[in-house]
Every structure is written in structure tokens, then in C-alpha cells.
C-alpha positions as a printed Julia matrix, in Angstrom:
379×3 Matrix{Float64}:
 -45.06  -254.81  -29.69
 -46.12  -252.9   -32.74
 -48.62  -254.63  -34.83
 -47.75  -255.57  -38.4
 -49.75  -253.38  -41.12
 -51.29  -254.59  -43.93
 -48.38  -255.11  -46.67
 -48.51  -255.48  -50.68
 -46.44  -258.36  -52.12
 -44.91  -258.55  -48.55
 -43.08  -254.89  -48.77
 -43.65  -252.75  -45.37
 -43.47  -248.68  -46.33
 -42.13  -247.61  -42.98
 -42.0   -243.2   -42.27
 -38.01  -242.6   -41.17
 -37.33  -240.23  -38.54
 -33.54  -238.54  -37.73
 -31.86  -238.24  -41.22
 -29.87  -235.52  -41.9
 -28.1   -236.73  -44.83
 -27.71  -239.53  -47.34
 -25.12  -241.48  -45.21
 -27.81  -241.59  -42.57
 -30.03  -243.22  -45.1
 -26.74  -245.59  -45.43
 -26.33  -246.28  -42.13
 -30.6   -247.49  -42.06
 -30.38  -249.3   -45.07
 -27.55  -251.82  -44.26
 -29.12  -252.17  -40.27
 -32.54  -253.07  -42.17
 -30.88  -255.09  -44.43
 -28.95  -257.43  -42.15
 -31.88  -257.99  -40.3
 -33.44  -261.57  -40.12
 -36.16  -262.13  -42.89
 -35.44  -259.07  -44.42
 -34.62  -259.38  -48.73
 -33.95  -255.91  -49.31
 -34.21  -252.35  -48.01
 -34.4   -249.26  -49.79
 -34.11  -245.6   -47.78
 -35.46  -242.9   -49.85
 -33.65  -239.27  -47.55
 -35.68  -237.16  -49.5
 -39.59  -238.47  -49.09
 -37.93  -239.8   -45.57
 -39.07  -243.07  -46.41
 -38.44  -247.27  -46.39
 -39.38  -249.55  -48.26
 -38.24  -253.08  -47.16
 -39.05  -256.56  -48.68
 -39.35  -258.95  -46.12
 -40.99  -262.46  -45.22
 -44.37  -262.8   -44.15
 -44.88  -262.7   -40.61
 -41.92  -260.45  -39.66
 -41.58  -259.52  -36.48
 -42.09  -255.04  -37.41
 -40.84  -254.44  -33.74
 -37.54  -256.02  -34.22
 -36.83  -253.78  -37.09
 -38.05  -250.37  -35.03
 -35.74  -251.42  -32.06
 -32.67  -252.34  -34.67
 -32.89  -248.44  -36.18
 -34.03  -247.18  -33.04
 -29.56  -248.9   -32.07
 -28.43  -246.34  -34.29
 -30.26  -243.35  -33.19
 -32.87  -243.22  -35.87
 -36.78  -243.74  -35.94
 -39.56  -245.99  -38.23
 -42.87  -246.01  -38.08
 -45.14  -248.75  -40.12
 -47.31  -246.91  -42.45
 -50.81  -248.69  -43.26
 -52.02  -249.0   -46.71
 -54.94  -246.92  -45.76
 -53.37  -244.82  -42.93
 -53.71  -240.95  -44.09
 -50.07  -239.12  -43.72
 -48.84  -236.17  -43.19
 -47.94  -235.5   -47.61
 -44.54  -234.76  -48.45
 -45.35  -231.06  -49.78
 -46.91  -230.58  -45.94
 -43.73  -231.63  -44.53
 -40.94  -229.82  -46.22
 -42.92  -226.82  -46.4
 -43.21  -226.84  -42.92
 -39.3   -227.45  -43.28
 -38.37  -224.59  -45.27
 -39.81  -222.35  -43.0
 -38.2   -224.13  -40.18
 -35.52  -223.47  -41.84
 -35.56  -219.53  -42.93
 -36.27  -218.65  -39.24
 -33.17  -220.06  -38.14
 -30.89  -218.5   -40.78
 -32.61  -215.42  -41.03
 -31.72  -215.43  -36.62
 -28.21  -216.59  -37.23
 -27.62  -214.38  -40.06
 -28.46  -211.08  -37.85
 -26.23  -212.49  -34.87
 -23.28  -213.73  -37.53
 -23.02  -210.95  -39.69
 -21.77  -208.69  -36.68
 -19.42  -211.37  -35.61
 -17.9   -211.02  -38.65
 -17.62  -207.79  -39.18
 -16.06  -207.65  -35.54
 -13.44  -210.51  -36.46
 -12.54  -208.61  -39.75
 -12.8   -205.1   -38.99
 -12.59  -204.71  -35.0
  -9.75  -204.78  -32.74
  -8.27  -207.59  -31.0
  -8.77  -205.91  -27.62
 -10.59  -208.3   -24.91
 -13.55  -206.33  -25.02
 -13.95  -207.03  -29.35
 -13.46  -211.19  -28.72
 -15.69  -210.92  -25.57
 -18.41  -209.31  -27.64
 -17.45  -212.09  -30.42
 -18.52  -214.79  -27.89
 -21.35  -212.93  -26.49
 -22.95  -212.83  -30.39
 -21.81  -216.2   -31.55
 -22.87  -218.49  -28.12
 -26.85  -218.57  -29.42
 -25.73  -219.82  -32.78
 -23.84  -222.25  -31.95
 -25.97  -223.91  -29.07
 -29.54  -222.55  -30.19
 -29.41  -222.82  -34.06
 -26.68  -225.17  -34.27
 -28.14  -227.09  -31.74
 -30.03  -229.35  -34.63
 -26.58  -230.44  -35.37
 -25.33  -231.47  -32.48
 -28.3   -233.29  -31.25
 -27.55  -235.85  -34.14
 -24.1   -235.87  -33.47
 -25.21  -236.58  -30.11
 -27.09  -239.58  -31.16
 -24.76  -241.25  -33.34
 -22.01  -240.76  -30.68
 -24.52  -243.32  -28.66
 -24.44  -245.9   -31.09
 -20.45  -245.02  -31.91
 -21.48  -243.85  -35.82
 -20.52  -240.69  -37.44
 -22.73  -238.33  -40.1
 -21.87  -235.06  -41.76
 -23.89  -233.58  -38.67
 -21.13  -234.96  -36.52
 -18.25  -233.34  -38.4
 -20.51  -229.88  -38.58
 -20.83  -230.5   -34.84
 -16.87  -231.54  -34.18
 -15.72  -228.72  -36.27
 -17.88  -225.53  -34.86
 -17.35  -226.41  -31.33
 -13.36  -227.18  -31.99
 -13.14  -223.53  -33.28
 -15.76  -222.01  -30.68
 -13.97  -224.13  -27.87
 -10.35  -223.12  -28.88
 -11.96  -219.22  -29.43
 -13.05  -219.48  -25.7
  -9.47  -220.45  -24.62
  -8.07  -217.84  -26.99
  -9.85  -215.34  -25.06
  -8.21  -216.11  -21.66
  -5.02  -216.88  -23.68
  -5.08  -213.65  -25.47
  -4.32  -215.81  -28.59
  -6.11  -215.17  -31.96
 -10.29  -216.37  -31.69
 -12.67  -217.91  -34.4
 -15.77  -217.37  -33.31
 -16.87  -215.84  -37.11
 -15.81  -219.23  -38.33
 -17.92  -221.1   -36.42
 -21.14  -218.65  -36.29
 -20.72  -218.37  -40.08
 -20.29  -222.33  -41.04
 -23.31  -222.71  -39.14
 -25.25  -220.22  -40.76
 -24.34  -220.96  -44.08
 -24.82  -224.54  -43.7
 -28.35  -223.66  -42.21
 -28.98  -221.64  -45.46
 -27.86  -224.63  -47.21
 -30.64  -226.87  -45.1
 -32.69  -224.5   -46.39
 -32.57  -224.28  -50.05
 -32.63  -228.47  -49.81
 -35.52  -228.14  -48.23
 -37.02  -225.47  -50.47
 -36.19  -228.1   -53.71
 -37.6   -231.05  -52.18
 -40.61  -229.56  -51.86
 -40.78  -228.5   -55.58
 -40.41  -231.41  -56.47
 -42.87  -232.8   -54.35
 -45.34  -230.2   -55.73
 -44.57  -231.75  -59.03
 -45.68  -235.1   -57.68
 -49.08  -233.48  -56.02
 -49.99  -231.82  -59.15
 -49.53  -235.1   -60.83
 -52.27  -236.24  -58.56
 -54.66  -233.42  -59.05
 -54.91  -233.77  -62.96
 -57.3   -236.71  -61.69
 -60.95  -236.51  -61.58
 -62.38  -235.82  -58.15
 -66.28  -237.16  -59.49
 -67.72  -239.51  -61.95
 -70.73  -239.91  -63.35
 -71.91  -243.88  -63.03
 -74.54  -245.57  -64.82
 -76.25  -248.25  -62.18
 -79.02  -249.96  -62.33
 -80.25  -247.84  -64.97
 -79.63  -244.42  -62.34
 -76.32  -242.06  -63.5
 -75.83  -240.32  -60.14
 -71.99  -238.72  -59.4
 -70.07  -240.46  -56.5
 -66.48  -239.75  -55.36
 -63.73  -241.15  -57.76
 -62.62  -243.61  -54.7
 -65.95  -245.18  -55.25
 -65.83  -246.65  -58.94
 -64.97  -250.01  -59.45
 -63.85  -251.89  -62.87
 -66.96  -252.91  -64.91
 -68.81  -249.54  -63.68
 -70.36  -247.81  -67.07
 -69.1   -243.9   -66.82
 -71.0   -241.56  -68.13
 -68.64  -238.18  -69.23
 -69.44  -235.12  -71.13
 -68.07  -232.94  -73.4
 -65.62  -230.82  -71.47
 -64.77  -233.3   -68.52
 -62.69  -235.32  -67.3
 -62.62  -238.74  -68.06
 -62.27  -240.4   -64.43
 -61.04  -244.01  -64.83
 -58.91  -245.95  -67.64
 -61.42  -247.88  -69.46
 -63.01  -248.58  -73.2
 -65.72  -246.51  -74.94
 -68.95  -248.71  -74.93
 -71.06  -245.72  -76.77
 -69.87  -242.41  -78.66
 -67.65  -240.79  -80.87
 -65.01  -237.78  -79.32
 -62.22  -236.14  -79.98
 -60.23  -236.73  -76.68
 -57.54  -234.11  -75.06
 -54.61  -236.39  -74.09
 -51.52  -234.05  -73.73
 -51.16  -234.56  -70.24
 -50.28  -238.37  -70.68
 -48.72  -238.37  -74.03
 -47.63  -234.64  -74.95
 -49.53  -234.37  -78.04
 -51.61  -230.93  -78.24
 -54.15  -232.17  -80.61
 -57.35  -234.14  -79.4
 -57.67  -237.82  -80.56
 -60.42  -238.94  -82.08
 -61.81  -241.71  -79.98
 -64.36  -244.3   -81.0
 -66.68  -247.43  -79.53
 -63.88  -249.86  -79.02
 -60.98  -247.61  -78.38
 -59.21  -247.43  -74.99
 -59.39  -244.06  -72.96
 -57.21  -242.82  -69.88
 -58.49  -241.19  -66.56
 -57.71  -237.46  -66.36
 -57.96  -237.06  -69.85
 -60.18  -234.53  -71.08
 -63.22  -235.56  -73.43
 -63.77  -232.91  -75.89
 -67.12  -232.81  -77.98
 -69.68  -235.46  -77.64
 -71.07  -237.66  -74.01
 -69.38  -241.13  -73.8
 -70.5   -244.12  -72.29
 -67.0   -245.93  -70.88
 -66.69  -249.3   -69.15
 -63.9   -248.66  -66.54
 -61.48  -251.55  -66.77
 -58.39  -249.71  -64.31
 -59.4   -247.62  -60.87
 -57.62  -246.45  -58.54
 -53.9   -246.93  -58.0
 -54.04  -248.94  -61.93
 -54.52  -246.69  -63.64
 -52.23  -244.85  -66.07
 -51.67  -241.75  -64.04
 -51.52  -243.87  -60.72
 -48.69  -245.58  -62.13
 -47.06  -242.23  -63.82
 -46.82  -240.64  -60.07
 -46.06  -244.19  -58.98
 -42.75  -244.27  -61.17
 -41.63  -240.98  -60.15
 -41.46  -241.81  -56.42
 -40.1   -244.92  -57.21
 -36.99  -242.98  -59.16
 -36.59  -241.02  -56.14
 -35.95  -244.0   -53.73
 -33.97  -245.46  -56.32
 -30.75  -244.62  -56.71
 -27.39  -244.33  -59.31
 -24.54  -246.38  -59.15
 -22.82  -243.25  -58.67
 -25.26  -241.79  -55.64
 -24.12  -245.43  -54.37
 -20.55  -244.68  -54.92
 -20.9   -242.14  -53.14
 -23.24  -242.9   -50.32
 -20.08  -244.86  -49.52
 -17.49  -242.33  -49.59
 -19.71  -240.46  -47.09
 -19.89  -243.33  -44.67
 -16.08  -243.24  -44.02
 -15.42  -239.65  -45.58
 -16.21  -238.15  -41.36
 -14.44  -240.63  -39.19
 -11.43  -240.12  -41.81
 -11.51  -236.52  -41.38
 -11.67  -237.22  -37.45
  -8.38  -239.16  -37.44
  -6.56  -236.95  -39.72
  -7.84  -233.97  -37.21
  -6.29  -235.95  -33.92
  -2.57  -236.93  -36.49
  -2.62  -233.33  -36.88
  -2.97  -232.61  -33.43
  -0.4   -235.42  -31.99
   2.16  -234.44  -35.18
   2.12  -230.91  -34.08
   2.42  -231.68  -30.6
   5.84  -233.81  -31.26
   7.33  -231.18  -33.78
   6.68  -227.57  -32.17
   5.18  -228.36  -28.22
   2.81  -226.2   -28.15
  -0.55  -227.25  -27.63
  -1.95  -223.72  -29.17
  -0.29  -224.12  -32.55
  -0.99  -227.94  -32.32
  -4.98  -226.86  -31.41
  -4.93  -224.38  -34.2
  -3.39  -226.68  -36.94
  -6.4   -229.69  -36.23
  -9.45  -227.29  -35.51
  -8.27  -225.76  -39.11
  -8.09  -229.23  -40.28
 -12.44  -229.84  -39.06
 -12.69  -226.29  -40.33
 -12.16  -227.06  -43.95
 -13.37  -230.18  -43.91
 -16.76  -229.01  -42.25
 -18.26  -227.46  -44.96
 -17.85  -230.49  -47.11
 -20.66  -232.05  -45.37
């Protein structure tokens, strides 16, 4: 049994692993919400994160083994416990990422040019197949591993359709070539590519905007200067506490919120409020941390450290509108959640209909892969 970490105003921050999409986010919310003690859940897909509000004393292991159902992963995250930062990861993405669309790219360009421009001799579809196998079960493969695992629990994703509708047209195009019937192999090496292009760039902009978050962060003060016991020595900014008389100069940073005690300064505080010219700041007057003091020392009481103060809670808000989402991001987290099985059953109507009117299974096969075709790159 997994031990329950320290929580804040019972909320456990849990790291999600497994989501592809924002209907997988869906999917974790409603399991986490239905879930015994549990108030609320929140799933943020893009810092691959939950947040859920739940009774003291929880039992964390039921919730890892209700997600774990669906074919998803948590982890508890400790207050303290150092993590792998959100920059790290989609960077790490991204390049993920351009290795496998830069490899399907080389394989599916040829493919296409073959479908387009070649023959439709044996020896032009065989060479089709030959290009486009490695794309759809090595680079593809992330796709239908998911599909794989909601298929387990009987759920659906947009990896499911992506998987459904490549390996309808690459399963047909493998019949077609015994058949001597018409083959898509370029549709399915070049959905897959482009949709790998597309994980790409997604993960590309989540990391900028991560970065945005991070240098948030480093507009903080790494030192300060504390007055103790009549000794100013420098200690790490993790050490000051509220009360703790900060000494800064001319020229640094200030590294707490707090009130001026001693000194007169014109302070630099664009990077809270926007304004370009310095404040002047007096005994008495309040002062934020990572603001930049500008002519004379200061003597500050610190009165917010840490995760108070006003810069904590700027970068604070911003993750917070990232988990949180529109009505309309709602509206259509739903759609999602029943836009694939819809597309399924409309795929296997096709099929049947086709079946009854013409009898022939190859114009019936061609009429519901072409259905999962255009649907696929909806996802």
C-alpha cells in the first residue's frame, strides 16, 4: 500500500501517467471523482497533473488501483519531493517527438510518391508495404499501445480511432495486394506521420509555455543578506523566515515581500506591476521579492517567504489557469468522450449497409475504412 504524502488543506497533487489527449484527462477525472471520499478532481493534460480534494485519511492506494482500471497511472507527489520540472519533460518530448517524424517522414514521403506517381503493378504496392510496415508498427506503435490499453478497460481515446483507422487502411492495403484491388498504404504512413508532427508541435508549445512559468521563477533572488544577532551573513533564499531583517543594496534584488525598517530607494518594480519607472520607497512602505532596489541599502523586515510571496503566488495562478478549464474546453472534453465510439459505429453501419446494398465485402471494406480515414485526423 502506498503511503499517504503530506497534503495542504487535504488536496493530494498526484503525477499522471498515459494521457494522450484531453478525453483521457476526462476519462481520470470522473474515475477520481466517483471515488469514495473524494470532493473534487481536477486533471491538468498539459503539466500531466491531479489535483484532487479529498477527506483526511484517504486510502491513496485505492485511487492508484481505480486509474490504474482504466489503463492510466498516478503517482503521489510529496510537498517536498523534487520532480522531474515540466520544461525537463516536454523537452525531452519534443525531441521524442522530431526523431520519430523526421524517421516516418523519410519512409512516407516515398510511399507517397509511389501511390501517386508509380504503377499499380505488384511489385509498386509490394514496395508500398515494404516502406509503410515500420511506420505503422514502429512509430505508430505509441498509438496503438494506448488503444491497446483502453481496449482492456472497454474505453475509447483519439489514440484508438488513430489506431482503428491506420490499421483498417494498412489491413485492407495488405488484402488489396493479394486481391489486386486498389491499396492505401500512403494513407496510413502519412496520417501517422502527420499526426506525429502534430504530437510534436504540442509538445514544442507546452514547453514554451512552461519556460514562461520557469522564468517566472528565476526573477527570484537566489541569496539574501540577513541581519542576526547583530551578524549580516548571505544564506540561501529557502532559509529566510518572516521577521528576518534583510539587508539589500543598491542594485539587488530584494529577496522576500516585506516592509522597509531603514532607508530611502527608488525601487525597480516592472516585473510585478509593468511600470518602467522606479518607485520611490520609504521606512514604512511595503516592498516585493524580486524587485530590484535601485540607489540606497535598505534594512527590510520580511513579512512573506517562500511560496507567500507575491511572485510565488503570480506563478501559482498561472498553473492554476492551466488546470482550470472553460466551459467551452468542458463542452468539449465531452464531445470527445463519445465523438470515437460514434465514429466506430458509424464505421461498422457503413460496413453492414454496404454489405446489404452491393455484396461485396471489398466495396463494403473500402466505404468504412474511408469512413475511420476521415474521421482519423480529427483526433
Amino acid at each position: 500500500m502506498t503511503d499517504a504524502p503530506a497534503r495542504s488543506d487535504d488536496t493530494i497533487v498526484f503525477d499522471v501517467d498515459g494521457m494522450t489527449c484531453a478525453a483521457c484527462a476526462l476519462r481520470i477525472e470522473r474515475v477520481l471523482g466517483k471515488q469514495e471520499g473524494v470532493a473534487s478532481a481536477i486533471v491538468n493534460y498539459a503539466g500531466h497533473e491531479a489535483k484532487v480534494v479529498a477527506a483526511p485519511g484517504i486510502d491513496v492506494a485505492s485511487l492508484e488501483a481505480a486509474v490504474a482500471r482504466i489503463g492510466y497511472g498516478i503517482n503521489p507527489v510529496a510537498p517536498d519531493e523534487e520532480r522531474t520540472s515540466p520544461v525537463e519533460r516536454y523537452s525531452a518530448e519534443a525531441r521524442y517527438q522530431a526523431r520519430n517524424v523526421l524517421a516516418a517522414a523519410a519512409l512516407a514521403i516515398p510511399v507517397f510518391l509511389l501511390a501517386m506517381f508509380g504503377t499499380e503493378s505488384t511489385t509498386n504496392k509490394v514496395w508500398q508495404w515494404i516502406l509503410a510496415t515500420p511506420i505503422e508498427f514502429v512509430f505508430g506503435w505509441q498509438f496503438h499501445r494506448v488503444a491497446l490499453k483502453q481496449l482492456r478497460s472497454l474505453g475509447t481515446s483519439m489514440d484508438t480511432l488513430i489506431s482503428v483507422g491506420t490499421l483498417a487502411a494498412y489491413g485492407y492495403s495488405v488484402w488489396a495486394v493479394f486481391a489486386a484491388e486498389a491499396v492505401f498504404f500512403d494513407t496510413a504512413a502519412v496520417i501517422i506521420t502527420l499526426i506525429l508532427l502534430g504530437r510534436f508541435f504540442e509538445a514544442r508549445a507546452k514547453q514554451q509555455a512552461s519556460n514562461a512559468i520557469a522564468r517566472l521563477l528565476e526573477l527570484g533572488a537566489k541569496e539574501a543578506r540577513v541581519r542576526r544577532n547583530g551578524t549580516t551573513t548571505m544564506i540561501p533564499i529557502e532559509d529566510v523566515v518572516p521577521g528576518d531583517l534583510l539587508v539589500v543594496l543598491p542594485g539587488e534584488k530584494i529577496p522576500a515581500d516585506g516592509k522597509i525598517i531603514d532607508g530611502s530607494s527608488d525601487v525597480d518594480e516592472s516585473m510585478l506591476t509593468g511600470e518602467s519607472r522606479p518607485v520611490s520607497r520609504t521606512p514604512g512602505d511595503d516592498v516585493f521579492g524580486a524587485t530590484v532596489n535601485q540607489h540606497a541599502p535598505l534594512t527590510i523586515e520580511a513579512t512573506r517567504t517562500g511560496t507567500d510571496t507575491a511572485l510565488a503566488q503570480i506563478v501559482r495562478l498561472v498553473e492554476d489557469a492551466q488546470a482550470t478549464k472553460a466551459p467551452v474546453q468542458r463542452l468539449a472534453d465531452r464531445v470527445s468522450a463519445i465523438f470515437v465510439p460514434a465514429v466506430l459505429a458509424v464505421a461498422l453501419a457503413t460496413l453492414l449497409i454496404w454489405l446489404a446494398v452491393s455484396g461485396e465485402i471489398s466495396t463494403a471494406l473500402r466505404n468504412a475504412v474511408a469512413v475511420l480515414i476521415i474521421a482519423c485526423p480529427c483526433a
